[in-house]
PDB file of C-alpha atoms and ligand atoms in Angstrom:
ATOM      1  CA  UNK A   1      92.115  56.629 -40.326  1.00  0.00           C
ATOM      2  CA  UNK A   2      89.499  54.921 -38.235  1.00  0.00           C
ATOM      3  CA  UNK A   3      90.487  51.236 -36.926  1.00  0.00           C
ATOM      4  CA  UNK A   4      89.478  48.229 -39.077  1.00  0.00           C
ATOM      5  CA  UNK A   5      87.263  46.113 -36.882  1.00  0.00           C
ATOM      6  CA  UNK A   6      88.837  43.085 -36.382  1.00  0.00           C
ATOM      7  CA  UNK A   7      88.100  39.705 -34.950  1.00  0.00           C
ATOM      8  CA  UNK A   8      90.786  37.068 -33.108  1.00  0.00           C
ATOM      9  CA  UNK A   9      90.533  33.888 -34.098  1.00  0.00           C
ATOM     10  CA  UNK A  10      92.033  31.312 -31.917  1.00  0.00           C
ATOM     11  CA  UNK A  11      93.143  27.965 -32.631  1.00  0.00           C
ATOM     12  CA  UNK A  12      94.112  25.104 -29.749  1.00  0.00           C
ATOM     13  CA  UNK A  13      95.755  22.316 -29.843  1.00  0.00           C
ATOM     14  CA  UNK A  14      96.320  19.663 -32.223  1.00  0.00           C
ATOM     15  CA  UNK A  15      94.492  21.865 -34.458  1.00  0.00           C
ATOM     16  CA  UNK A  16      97.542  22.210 -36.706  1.00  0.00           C
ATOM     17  CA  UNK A  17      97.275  18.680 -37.709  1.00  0.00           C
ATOM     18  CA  UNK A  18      94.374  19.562 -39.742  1.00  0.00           C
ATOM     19  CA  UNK A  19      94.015  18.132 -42.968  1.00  0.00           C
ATOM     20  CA  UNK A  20      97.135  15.872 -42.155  1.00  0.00           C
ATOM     21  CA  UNK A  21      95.804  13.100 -39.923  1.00  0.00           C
ATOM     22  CA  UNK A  22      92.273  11.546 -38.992  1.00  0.00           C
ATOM     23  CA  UNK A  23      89.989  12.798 -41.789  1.00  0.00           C
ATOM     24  CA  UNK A  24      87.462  10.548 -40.874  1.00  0.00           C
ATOM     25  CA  UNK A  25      86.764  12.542 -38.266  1.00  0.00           C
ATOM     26  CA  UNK A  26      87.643  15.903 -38.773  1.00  0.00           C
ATOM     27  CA  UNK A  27      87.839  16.371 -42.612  1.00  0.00           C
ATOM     28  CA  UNK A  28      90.691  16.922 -45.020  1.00  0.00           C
ATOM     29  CA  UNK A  29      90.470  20.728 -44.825  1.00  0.00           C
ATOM     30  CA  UNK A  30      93.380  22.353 -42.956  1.00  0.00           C
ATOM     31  CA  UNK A  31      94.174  24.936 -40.750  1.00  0.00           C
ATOM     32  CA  UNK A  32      94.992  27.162 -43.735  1.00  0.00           C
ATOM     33  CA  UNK A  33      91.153  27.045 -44.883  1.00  0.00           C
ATOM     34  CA  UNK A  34      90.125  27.029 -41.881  1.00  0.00           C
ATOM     35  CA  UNK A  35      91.626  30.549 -41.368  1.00  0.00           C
ATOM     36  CA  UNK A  36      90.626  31.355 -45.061  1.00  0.00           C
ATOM     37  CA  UNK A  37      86.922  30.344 -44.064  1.00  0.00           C
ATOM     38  CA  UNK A  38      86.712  33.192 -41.189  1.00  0.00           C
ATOM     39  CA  UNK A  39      88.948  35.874 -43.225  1.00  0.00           C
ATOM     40  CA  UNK A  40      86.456  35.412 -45.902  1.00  0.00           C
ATOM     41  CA  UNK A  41      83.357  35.474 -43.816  1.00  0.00           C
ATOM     42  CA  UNK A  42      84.655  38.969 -41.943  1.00  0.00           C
ATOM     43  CA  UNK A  43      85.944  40.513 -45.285  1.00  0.00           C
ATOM     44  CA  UNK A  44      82.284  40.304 -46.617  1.00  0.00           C
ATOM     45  CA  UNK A  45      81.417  42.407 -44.142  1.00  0.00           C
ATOM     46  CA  UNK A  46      84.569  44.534 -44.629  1.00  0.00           C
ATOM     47  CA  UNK A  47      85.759  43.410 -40.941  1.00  0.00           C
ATOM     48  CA  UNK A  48      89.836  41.769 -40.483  1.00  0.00           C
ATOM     49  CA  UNK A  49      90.920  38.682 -38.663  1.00  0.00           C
ATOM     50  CA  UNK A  50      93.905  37.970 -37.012  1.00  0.00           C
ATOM     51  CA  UNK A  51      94.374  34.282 -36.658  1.00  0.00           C
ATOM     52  CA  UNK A  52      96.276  32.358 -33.882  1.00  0.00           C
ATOM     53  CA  UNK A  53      97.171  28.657 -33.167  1.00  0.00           C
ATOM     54  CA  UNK A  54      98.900  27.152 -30.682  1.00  0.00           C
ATOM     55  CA  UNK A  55      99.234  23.838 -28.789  1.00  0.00           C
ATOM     56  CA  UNK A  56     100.561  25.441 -25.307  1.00  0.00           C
ATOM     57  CA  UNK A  57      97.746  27.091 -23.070  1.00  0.00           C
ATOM     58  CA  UNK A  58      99.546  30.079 -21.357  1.00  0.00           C
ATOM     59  CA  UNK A  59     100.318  30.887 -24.909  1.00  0.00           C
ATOM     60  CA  UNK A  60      96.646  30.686 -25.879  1.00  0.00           C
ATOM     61  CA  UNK A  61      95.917  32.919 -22.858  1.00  0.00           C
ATOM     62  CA  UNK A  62      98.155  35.360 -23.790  1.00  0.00           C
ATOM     63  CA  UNK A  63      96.903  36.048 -27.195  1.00  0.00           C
ATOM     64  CA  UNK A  64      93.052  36.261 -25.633  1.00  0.00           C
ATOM     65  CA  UNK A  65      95.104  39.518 -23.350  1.00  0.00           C
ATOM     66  CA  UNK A  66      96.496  40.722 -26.675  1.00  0.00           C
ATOM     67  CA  UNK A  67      92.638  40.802 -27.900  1.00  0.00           C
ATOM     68  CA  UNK A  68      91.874  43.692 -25.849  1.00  0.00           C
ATOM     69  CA  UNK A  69      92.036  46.915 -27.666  1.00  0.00           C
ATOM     70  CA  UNK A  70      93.068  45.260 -30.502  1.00  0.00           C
ATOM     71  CA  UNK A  71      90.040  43.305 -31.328  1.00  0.00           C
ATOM     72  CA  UNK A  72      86.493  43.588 -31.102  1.00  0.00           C
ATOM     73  CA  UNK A  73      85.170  40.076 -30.343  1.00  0.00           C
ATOM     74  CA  UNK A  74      86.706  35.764 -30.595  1.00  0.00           C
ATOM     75  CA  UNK A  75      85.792  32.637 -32.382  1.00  0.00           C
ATOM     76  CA  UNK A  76      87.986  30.272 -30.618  1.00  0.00           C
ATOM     77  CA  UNK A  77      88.049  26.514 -30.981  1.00  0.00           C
ATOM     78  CA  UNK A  78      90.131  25.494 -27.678  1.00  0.00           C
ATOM     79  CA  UNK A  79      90.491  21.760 -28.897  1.00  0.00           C
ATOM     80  CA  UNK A  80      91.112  19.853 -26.228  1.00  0.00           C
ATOM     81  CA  UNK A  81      91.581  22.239 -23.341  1.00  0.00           C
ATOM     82  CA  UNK A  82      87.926  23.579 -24.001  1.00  0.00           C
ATOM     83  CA  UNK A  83      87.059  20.556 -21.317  1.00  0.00           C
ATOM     84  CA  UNK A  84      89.816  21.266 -19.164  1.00  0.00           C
ATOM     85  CA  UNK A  85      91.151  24.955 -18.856  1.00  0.00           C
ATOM     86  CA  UNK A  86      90.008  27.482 -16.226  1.00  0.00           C
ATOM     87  CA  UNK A  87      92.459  29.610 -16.942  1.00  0.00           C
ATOM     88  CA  UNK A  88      91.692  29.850 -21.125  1.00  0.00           C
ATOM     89  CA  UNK A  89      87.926  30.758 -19.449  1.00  0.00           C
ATOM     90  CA  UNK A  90      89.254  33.292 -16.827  1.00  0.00           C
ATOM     91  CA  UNK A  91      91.233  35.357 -19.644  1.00  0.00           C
ATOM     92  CA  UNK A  92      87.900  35.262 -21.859  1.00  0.00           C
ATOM     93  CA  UNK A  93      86.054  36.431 -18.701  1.00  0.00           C
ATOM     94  CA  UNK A  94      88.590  38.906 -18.042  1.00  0.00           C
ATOM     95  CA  UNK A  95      88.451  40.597 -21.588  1.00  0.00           C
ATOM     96  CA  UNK A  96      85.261  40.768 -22.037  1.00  0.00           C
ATOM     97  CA  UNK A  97      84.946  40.310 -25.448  1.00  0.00           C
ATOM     98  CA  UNK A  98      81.932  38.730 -27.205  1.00  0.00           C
ATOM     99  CA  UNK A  99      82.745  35.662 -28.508  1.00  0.00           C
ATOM    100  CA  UNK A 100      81.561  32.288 -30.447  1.00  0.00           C
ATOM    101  CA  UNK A 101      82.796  28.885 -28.958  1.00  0.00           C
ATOM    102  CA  UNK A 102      83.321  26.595 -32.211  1.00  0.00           C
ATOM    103  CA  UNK A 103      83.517  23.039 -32.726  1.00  0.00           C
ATOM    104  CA  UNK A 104      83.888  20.935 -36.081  1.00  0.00           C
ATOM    105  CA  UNK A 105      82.384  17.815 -34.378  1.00  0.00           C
ATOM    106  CA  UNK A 106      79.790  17.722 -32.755  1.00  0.00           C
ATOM    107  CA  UNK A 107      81.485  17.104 -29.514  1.00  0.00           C
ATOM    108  CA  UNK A 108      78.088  15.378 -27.992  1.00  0.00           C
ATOM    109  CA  UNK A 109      77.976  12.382 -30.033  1.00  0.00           C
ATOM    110  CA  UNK A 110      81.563  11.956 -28.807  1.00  0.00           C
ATOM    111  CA  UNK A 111      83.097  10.763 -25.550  1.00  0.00           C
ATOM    112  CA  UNK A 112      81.581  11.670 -22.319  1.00  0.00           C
ATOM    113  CA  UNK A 113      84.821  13.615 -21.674  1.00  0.00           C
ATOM    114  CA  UNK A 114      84.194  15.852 -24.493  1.00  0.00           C
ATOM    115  CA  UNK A 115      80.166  16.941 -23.614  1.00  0.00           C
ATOM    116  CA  UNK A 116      81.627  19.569 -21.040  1.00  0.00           C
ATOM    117  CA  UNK A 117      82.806  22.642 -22.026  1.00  0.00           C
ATOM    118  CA  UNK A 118      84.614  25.420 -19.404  1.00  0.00           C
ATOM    119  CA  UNK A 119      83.986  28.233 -22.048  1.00  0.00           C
ATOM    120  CA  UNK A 120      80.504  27.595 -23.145  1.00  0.00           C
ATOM    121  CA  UNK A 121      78.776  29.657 -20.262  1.00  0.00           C
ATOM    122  CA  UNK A 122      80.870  32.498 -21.341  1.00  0.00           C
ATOM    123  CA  UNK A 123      80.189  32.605 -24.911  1.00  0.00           C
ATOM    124  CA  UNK A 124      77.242  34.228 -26.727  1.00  0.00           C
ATOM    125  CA  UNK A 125      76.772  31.361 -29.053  1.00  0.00           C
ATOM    126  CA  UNK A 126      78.554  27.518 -29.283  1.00  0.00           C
ATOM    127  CA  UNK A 127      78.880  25.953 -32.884  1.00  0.00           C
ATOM    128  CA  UNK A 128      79.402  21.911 -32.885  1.00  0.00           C
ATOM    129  CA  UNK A 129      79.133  19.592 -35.582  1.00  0.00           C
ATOM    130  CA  UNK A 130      79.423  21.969 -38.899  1.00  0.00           C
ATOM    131  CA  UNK A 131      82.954  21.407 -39.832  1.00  0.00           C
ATOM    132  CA  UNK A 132      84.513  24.178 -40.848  1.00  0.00           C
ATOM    133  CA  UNK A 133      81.737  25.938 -42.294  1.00  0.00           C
ATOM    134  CA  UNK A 134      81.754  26.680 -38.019  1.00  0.00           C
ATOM    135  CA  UNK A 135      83.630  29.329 -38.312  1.00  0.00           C
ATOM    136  CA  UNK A 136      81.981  31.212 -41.061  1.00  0.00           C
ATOM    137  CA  UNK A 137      78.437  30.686 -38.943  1.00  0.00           C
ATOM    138  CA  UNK A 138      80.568  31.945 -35.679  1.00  0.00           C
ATOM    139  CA  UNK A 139      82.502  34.763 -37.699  1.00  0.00           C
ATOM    140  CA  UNK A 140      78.953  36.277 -39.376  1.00  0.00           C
ATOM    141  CA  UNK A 141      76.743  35.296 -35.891  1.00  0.00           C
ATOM    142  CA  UNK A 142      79.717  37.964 -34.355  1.00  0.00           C
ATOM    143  CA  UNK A 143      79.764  40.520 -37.045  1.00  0.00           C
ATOM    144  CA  UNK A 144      75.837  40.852 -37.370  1.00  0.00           C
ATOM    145  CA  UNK A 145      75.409  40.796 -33.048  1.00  0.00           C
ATOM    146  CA  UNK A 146      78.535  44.155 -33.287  1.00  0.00           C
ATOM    147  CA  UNK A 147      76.986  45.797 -35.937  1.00  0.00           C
ATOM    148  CA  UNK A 148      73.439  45.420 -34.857  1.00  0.00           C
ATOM    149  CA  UNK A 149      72.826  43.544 -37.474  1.00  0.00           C
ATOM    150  CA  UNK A 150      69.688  41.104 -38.015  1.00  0.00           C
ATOM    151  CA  UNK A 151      70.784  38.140 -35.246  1.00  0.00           C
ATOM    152  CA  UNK A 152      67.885  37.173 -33.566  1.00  0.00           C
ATOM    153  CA  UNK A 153      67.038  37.191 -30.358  1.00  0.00           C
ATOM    154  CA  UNK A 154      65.849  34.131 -28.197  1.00  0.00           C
ATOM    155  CA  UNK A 155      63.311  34.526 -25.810  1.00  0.00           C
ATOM    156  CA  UNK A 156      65.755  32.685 -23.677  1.00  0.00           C
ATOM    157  CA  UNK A 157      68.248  35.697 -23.780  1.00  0.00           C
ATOM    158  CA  UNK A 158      65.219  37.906 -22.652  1.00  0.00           C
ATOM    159  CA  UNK A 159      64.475  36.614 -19.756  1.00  0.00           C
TER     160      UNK A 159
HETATM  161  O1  CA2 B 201      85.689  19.238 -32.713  1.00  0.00           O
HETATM  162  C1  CA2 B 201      86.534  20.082 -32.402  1.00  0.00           C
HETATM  163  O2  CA2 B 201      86.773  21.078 -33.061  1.00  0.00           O
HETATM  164  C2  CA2 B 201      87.413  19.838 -31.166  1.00  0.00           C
HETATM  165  O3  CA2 B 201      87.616  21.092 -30.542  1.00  0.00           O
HETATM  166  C3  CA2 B 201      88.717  19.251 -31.665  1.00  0.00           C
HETATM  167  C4  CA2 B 201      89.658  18.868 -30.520  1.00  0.00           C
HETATM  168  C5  CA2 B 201      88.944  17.982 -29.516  1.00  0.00           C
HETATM  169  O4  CA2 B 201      89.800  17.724 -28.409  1.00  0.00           O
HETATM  170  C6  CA2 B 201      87.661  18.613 -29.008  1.00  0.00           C
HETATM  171  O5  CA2 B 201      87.044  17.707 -28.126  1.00  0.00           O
HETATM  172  C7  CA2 B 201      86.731  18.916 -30.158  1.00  0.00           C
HETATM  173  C8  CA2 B 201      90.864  18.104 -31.055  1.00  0.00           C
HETATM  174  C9  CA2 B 201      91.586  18.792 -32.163  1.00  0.00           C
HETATM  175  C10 CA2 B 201      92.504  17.787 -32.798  1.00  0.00           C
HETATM  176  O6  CA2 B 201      92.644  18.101 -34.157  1.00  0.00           O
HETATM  177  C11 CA2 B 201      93.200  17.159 -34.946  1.00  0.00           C
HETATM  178  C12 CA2 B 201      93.124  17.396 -36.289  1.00  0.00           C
HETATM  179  C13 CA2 B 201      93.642  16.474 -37.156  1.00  0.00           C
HETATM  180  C14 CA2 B 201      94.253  15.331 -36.683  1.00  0.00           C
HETATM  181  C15 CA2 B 201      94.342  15.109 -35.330  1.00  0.00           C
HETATM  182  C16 CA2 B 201      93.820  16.047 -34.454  1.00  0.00           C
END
């Protein structure tokens, strides 16, 4: 039976809380329909997820390793170590994956802290600002780039 193709999606830290604490800010939806969000988005397209979360960063580095040869591309939402981890980047690098950096806020009308991201130049599209319709944009932006599907292409890529 061939493979199904599958994509990892990776939750950080503090992104458990969902749904449970600071609504203002990042809605009432939780982690749960988060993950429902993306699984619904691939299955459309007849693709799998596998979804992780966790609030320690070797642990998120370890599942990016697991990715290889068992997925074919990441949405990941690093929370709060997307401004601070070299190493979450260096296991993205080194897996080679294609992948969508997500945000629910839009991390630029936030603290200065929070307008740098280590991943971004290693991602083939960044999502800020949409909630957690994010996902489904990364999740159908990553499906339709695989499958050859009808992305567009910036004349910025081209050059
Ligand atoms: O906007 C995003 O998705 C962030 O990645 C969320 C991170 C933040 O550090 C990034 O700058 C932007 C924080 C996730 C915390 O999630 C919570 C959810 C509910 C209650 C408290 C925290």
């Amino acid at each position: 039976m061939p493979k199904t193709t599958t994509l990892l999606i990776i939750n950080g830290p503090n992104l458990n809380l969902l749904g449970t604490r600071e609504p203002s800010t990042y809605g009432t939806a939780t982690l749960a329909d988060v993950e429902a969000v993306a699984a619904d988005a691939a299955g459309r397209h007849g693709w799998a997820v596998t979804c992780v979360q966790s609030n320690h960063e070797g642990e998120l580095v370890d599942a990016i390793h697991g990715a290889a040869g068992t997925a074919d591309g990441i949405v990941i939402n690093a929370g709060a170590y997307t401004h601070t981890s070299i190493a979450i980047r260096d296991a993205l690098t080194a897996v080679g994956l294609p992948l969508v950096e997500v945000h629910i806020t839009n991390v630029h009308r936030r603290e200065e802290f929070r307008h740098h991201s280590y991943l971004s130049a290693v991602a083939e599209a960044v999502i800020v600002g949409a909630g957690i319709s994010g996902y489904r944009f990364a999740v159908d932006h990553l499906i339709e780039k695989l499958a050859g599907g009808p992305s567009v292409t910036t004349s910025h890529e081209g050059r």
